[in-house]
PDB file of C-alpha atoms in Angstrom:
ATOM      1  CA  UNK A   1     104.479  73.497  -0.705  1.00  0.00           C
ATOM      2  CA  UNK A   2     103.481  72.983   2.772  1.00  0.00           C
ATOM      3  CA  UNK A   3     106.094  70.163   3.638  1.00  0.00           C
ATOM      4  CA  UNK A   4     103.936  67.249   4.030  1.00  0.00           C
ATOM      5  CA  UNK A   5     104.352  64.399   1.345  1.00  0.00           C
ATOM      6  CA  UNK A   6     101.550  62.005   0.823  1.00  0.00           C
ATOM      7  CA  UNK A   7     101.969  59.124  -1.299  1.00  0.00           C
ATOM      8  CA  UNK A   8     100.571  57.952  -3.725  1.00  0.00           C
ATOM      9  CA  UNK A   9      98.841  60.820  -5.251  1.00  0.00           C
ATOM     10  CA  UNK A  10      96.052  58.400  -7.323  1.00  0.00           C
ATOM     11  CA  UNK A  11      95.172  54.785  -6.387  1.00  0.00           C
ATOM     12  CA  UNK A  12      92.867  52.813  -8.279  1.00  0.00           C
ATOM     13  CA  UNK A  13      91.800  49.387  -6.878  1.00  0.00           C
ATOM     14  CA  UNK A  14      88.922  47.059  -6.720  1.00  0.00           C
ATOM     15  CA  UNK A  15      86.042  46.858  -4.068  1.00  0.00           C
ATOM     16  CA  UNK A  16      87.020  44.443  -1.325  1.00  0.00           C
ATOM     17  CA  UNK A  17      91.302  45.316  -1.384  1.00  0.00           C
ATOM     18  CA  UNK A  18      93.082  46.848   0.934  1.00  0.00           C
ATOM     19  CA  UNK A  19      95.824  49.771   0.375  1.00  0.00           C
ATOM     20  CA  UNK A  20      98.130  51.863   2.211  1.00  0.00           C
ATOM     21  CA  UNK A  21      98.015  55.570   2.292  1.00  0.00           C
ATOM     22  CA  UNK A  22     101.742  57.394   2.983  1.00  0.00           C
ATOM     23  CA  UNK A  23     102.368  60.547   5.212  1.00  0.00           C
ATOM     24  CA  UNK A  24     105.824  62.173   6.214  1.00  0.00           C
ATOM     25  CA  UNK A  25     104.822  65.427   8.220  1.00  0.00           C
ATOM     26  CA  UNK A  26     106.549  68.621   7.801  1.00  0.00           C
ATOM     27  CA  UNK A  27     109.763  68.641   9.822  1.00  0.00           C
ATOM     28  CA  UNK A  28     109.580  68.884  13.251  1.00  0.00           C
ATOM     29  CA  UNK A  29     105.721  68.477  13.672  1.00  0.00           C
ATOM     30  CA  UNK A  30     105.097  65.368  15.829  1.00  0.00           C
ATOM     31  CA  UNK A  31     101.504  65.197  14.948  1.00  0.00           C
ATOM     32  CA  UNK A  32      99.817  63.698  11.853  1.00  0.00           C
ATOM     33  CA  UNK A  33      95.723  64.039  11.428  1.00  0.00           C
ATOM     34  CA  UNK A  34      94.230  62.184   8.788  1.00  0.00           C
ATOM     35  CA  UNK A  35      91.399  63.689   6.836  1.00  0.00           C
ATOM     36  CA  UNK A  36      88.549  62.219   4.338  1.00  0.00           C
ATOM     37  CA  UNK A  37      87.126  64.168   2.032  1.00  0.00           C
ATOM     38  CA  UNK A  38      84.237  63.592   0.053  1.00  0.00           C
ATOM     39  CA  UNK A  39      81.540  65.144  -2.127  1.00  0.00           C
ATOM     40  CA  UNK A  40      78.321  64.290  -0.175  1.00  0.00           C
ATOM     41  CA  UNK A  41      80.249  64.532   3.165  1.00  0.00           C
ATOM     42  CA  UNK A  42      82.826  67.631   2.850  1.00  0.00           C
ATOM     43  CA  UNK A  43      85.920  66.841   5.008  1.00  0.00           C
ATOM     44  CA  UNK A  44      85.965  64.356   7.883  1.00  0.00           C
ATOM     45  CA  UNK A  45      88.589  64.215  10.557  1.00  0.00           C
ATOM     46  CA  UNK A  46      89.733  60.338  11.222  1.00  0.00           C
ATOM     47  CA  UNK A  47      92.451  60.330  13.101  1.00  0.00           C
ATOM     48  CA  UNK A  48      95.250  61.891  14.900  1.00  0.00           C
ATOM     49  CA  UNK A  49      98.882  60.368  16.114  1.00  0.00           C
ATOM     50  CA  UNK A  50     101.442  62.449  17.964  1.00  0.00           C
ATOM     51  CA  UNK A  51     104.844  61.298  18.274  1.00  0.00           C
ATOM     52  CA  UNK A  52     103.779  57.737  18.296  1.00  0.00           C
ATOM     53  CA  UNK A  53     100.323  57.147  19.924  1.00  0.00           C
ATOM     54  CA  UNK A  54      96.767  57.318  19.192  1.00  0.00           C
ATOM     55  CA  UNK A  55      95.371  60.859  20.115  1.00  0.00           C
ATOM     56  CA  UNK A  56      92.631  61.508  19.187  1.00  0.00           C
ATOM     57  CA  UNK A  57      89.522  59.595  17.064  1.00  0.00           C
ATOM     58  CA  UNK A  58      86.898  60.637  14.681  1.00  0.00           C
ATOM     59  CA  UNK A  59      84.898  59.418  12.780  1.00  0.00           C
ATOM     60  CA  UNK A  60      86.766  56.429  11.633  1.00  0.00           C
ATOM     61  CA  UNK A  61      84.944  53.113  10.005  1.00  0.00           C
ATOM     62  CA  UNK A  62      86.763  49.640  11.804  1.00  0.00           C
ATOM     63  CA  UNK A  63      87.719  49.002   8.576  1.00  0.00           C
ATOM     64  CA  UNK A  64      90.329  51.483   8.327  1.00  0.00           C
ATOM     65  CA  UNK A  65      93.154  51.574  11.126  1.00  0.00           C
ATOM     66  CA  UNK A  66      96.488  54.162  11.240  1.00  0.00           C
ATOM     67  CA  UNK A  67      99.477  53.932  13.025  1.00  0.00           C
ATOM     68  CA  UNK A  68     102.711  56.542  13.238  1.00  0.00           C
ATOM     69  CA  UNK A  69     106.055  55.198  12.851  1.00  0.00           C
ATOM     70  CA  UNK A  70     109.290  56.652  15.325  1.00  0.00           C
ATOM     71  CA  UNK A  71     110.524  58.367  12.423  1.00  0.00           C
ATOM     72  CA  UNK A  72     107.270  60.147  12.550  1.00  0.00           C
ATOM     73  CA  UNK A  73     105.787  59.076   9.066  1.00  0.00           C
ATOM     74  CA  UNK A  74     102.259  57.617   9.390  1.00  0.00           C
ATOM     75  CA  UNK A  75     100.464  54.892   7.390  1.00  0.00           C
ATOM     76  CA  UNK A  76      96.241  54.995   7.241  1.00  0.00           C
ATOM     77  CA  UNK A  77      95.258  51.149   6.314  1.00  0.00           C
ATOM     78  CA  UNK A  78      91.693  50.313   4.366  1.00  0.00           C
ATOM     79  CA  UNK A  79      90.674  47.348   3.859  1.00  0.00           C
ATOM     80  CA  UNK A  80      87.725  45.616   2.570  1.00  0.00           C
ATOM     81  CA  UNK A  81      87.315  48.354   0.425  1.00  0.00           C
ATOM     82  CA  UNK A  82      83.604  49.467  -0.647  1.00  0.00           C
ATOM     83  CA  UNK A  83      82.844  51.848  -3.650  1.00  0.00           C
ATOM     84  CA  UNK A  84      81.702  54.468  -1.101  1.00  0.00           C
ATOM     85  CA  UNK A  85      85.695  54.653   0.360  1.00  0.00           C
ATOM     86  CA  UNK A  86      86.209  56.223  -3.213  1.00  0.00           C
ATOM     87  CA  UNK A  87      87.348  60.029  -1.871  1.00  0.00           C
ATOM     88  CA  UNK A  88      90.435  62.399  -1.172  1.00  0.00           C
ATOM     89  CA  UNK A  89      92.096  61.254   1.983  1.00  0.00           C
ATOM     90  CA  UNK A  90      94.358  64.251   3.086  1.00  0.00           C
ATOM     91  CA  UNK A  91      97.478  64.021   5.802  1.00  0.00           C
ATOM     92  CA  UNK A  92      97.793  67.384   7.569  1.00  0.00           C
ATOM     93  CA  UNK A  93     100.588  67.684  10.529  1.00  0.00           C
ATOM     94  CA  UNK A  94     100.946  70.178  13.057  1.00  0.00           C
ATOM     95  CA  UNK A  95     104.001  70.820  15.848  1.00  0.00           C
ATOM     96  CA  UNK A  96     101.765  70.290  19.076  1.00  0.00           C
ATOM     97  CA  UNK A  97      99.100  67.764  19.632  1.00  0.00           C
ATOM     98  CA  UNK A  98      96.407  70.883  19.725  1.00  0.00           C
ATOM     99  CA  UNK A  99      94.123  71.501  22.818  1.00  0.00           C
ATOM    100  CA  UNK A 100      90.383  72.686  22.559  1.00  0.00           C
ATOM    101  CA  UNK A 101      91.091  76.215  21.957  1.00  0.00           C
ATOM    102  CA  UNK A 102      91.993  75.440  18.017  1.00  0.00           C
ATOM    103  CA  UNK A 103      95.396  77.456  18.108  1.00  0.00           C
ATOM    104  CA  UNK A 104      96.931  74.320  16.653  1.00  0.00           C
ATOM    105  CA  UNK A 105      97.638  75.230  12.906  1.00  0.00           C
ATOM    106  CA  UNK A 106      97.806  72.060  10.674  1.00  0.00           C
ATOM    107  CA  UNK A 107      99.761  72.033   7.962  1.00  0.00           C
ATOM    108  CA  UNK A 108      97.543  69.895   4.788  1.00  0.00           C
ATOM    109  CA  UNK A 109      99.274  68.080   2.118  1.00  0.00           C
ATOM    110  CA  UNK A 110      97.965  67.404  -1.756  1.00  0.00           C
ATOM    111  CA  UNK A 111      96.019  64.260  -0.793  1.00  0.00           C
ATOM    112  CA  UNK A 112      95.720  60.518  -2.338  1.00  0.00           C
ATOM    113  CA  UNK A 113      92.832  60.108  -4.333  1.00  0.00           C
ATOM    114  CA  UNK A 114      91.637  56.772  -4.185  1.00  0.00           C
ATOM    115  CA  UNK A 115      88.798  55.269  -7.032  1.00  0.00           C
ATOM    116  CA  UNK A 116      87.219  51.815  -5.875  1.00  0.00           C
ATOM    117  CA  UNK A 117      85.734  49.875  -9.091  1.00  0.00           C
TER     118      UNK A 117
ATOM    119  CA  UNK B   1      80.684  73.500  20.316  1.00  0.00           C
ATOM    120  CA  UNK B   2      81.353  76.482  18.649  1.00  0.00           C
ATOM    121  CA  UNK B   3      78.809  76.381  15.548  1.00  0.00           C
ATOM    122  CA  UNK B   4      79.744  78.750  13.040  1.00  0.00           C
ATOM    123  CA  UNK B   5      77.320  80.142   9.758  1.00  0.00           C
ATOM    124  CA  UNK B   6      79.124  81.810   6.823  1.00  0.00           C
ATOM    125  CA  UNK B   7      78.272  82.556   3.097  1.00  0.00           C
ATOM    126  CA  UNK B   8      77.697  79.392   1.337  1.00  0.00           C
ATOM    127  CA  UNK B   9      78.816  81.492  -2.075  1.00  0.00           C
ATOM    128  CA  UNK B  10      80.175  84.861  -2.711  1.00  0.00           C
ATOM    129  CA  UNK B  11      81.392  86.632  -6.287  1.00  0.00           C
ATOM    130  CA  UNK B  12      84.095  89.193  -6.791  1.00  0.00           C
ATOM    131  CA  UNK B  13      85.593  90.567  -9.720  1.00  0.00           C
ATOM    132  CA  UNK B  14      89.555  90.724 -10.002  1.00  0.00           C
ATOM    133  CA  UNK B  15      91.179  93.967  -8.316  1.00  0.00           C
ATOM    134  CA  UNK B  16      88.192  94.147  -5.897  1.00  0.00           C
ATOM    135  CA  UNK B  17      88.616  93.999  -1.721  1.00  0.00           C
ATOM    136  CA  UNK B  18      86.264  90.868  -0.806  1.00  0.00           C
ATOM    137  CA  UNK B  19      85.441  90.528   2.977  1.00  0.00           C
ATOM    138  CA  UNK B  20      83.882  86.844   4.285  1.00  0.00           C
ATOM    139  CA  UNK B  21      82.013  87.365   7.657  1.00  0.00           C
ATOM    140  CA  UNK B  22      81.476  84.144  10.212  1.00  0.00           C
ATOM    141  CA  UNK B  23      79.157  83.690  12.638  1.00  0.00           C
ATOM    142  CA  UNK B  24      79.969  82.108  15.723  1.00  0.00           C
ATOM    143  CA  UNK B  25      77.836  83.663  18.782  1.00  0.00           C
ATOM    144  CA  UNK B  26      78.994  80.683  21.693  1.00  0.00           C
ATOM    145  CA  UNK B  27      82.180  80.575  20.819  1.00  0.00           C
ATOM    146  CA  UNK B  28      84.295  79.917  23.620  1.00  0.00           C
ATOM    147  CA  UNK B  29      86.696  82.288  26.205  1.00  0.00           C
ATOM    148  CA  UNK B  30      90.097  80.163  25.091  1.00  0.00           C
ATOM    149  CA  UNK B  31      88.671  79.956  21.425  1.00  0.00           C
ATOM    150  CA  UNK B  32      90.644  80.731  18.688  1.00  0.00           C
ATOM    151  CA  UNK B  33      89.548  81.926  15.252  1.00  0.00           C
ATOM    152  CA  UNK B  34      91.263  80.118  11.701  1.00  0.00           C
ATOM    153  CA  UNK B  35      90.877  80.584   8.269  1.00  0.00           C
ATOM    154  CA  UNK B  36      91.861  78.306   5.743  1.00  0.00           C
ATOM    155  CA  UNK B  37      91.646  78.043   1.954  1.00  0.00           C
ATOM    156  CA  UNK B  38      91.148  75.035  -0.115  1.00  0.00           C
ATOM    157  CA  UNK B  39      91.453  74.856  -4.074  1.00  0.00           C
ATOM    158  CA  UNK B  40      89.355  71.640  -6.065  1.00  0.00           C
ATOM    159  CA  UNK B  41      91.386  68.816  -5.189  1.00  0.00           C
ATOM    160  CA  UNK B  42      94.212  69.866  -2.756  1.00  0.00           C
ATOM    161  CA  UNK B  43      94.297  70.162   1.075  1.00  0.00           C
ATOM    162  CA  UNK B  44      93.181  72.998   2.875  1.00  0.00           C
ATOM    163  CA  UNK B  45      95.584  75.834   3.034  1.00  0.00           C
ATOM    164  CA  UNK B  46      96.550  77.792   6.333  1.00  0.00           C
ATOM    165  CA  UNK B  47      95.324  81.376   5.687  1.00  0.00           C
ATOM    166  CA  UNK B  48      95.405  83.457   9.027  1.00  0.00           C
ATOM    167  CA  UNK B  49      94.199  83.029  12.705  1.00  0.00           C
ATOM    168  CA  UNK B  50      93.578  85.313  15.541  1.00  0.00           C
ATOM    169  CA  UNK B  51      92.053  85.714  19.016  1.00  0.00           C
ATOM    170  CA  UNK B  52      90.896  89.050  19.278  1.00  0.00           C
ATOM    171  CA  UNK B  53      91.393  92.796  17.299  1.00  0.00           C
ATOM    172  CA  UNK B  54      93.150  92.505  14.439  1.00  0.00           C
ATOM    173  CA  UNK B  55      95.362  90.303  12.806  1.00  0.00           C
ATOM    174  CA  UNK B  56      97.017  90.881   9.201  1.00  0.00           C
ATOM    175  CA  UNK B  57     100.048  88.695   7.487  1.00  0.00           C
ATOM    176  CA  UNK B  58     101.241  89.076   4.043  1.00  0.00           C
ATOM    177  CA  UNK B  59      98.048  87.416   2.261  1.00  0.00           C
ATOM    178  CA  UNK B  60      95.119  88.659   4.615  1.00  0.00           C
ATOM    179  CA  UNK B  61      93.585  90.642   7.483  1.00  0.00           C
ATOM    180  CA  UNK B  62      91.191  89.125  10.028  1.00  0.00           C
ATOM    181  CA  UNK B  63      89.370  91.109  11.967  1.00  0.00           C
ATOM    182  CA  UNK B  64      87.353  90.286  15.511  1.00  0.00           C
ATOM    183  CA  UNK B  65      85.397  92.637  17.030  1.00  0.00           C
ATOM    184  CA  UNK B  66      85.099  92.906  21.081  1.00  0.00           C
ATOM    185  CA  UNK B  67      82.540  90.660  21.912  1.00  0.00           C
ATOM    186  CA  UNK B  68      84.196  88.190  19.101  1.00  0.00           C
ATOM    187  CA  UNK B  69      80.823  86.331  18.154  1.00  0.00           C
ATOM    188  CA  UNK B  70      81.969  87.413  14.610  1.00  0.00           C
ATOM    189  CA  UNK B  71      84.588  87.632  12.536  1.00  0.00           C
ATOM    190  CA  UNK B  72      86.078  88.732   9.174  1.00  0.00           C
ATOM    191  CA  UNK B  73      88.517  87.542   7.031  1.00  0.00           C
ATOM    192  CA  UNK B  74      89.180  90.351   4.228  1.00  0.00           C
ATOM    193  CA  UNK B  75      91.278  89.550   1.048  1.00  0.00           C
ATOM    194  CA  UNK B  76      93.052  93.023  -0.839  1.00  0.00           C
ATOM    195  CA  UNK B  77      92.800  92.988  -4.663  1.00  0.00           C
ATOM    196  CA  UNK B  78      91.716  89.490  -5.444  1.00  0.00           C
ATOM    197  CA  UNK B  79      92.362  87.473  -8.502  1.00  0.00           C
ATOM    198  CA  UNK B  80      91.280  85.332 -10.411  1.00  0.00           C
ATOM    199  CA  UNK B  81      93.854  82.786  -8.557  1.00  0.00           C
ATOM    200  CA  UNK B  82      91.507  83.601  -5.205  1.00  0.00           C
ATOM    201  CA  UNK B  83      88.844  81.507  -6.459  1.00  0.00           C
ATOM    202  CA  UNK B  84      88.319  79.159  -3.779  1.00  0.00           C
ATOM    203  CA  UNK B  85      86.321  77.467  -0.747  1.00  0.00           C
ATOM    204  CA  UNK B  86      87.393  79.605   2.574  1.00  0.00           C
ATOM    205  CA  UNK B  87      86.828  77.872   5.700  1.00  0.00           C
ATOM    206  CA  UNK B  88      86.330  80.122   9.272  1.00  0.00           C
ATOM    207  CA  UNK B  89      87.246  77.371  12.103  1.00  0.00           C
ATOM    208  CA  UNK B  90      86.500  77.947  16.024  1.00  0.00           C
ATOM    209  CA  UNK B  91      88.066  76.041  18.491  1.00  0.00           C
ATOM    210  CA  UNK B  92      90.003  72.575  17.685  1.00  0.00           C
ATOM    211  CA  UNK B  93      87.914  71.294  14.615  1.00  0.00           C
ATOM    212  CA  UNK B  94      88.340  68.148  15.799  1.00  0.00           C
ATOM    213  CA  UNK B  95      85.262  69.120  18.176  1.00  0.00           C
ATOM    214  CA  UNK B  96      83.077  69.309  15.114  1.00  0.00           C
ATOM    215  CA  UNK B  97      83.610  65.695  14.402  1.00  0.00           C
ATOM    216  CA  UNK B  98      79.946  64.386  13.518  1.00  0.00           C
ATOM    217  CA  UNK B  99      79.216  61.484  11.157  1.00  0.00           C
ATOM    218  CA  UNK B 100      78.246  62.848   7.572  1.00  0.00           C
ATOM    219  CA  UNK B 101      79.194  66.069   8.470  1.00  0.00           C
ATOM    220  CA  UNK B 102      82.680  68.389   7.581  1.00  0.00           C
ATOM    221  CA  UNK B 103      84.967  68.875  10.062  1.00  0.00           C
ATOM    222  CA  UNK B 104      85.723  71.769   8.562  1.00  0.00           C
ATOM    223  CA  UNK B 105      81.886  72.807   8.075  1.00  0.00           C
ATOM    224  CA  UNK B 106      80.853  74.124   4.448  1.00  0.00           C
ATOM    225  CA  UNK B 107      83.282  76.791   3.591  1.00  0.00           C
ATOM    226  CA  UNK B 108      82.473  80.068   1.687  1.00  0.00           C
ATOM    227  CA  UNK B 109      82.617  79.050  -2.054  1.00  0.00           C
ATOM    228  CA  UNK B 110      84.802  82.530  -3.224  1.00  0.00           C
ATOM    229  CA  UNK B 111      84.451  82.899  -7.546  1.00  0.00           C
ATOM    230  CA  UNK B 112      86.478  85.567  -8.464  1.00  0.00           C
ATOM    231  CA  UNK B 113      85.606  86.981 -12.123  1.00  0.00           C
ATOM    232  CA  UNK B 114      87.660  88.544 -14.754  1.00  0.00           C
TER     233      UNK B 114
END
């Protein structure tokens, strides 16, 4: 168990909804990094809050936006939901924001896998 | 941007030592080196990082030589529980962030066998 909780774990909806991922980071980490993971495109870095604020961006569509709360949770928002958002979208946290070198460990949890019909 | 090249696939049978080499020949002076293991359907699992020599913890040994352009993560006695994709990361992996491509690059698909 790695200490991050991501709710739900399975989310079925319909192509042009919009749903809520959950993330409460291990205690103590003030960072959250959201993750996409998909067959044809392996894991993709979206986005990355620490203690609050936007830090970093990736490659996140318009369509999706996140925001961390000040108890530290974090929501990721889609909307207008295509069948190609159908993936694993994983929540990792880590204690420090994490600087070029990498020595920022993140800590993954067990993901929300989310079918669009 | 620190690319790195590993083994798309390797096999092992249970018991055996199995050793995952990494590529990464411009990696950077303030680089660091991670490993991390993912099983189908769960997030990626912190295995072990290090910066230069050797590092070991309770589930693995990493090993860097001098000019660190390499690196090697080694696994004691595997089992059948190994059986999963291990990722070698240099640098913040947010760097690698590339549209249709892993942040996390392709991993080394491990298949341990009875």
């Amino acid at each position: 168990d790695s200490g991050v909780t991501q709710t739900p774990k399975h989310l079925i909806t319909a192509t042009g909804q919009r749903v809520t991922l959950r993330c409460s980071p291990r205690s103590g980490d003030l960072s959250v990094y959201w993750y996409q993971q998909s067959l044809d495109q392996g894991l993709q870095f979206l986005i990355q809050y620490y203690n609050g604020e936007e830090r970093a961006k990736g490659n996140i569509l318009e369509r999706f936006s996140a925001q961390q709360f000040p108890d530290l949770h974090s929501e990721l928002n889609l909307s207008s939901l295509e069948l190609g958002d159908s993936a694993l979208y994983f929540c990792a946290s880590s204690v420090t924001p994490g600087g070029l070198s990498g020595e920022n460990i993140q800590y993954f949890g067990a993901g929300t896998r989310l079918s669009v019909l | 941007l620190a690319k790195t090249t590993q083994p798309i696939s390797m096999d092992s049978y249970e018991g055996q030592e199995v050793n995952i080499t990494c590529s990464h020949n411009n990696i950077a002076t303030n680089d660091y080196i991670t490993w991390y293991q993912q099983f189908p359907s769960q997030g990626p699992r912190f295995i072990i990082q290090g910066y230069k020599t050797k590092v070991t913890n309770e589930v693995a040994s990493l090993f860097i030589p001098a000019d660190r352009k390499s690196s090697t993560l080694s696994l004691p006695r595997v089992s059948l529980s190994d059986t999963a994709v291990y990722y070698c990361l240099v640098g913040d992996p947010r760097r690698n962030t590339n549209a249709g491509k892993s942040t996390f690059g392709d991993g080394t698909t491990l298949t341990v066998k009875p």
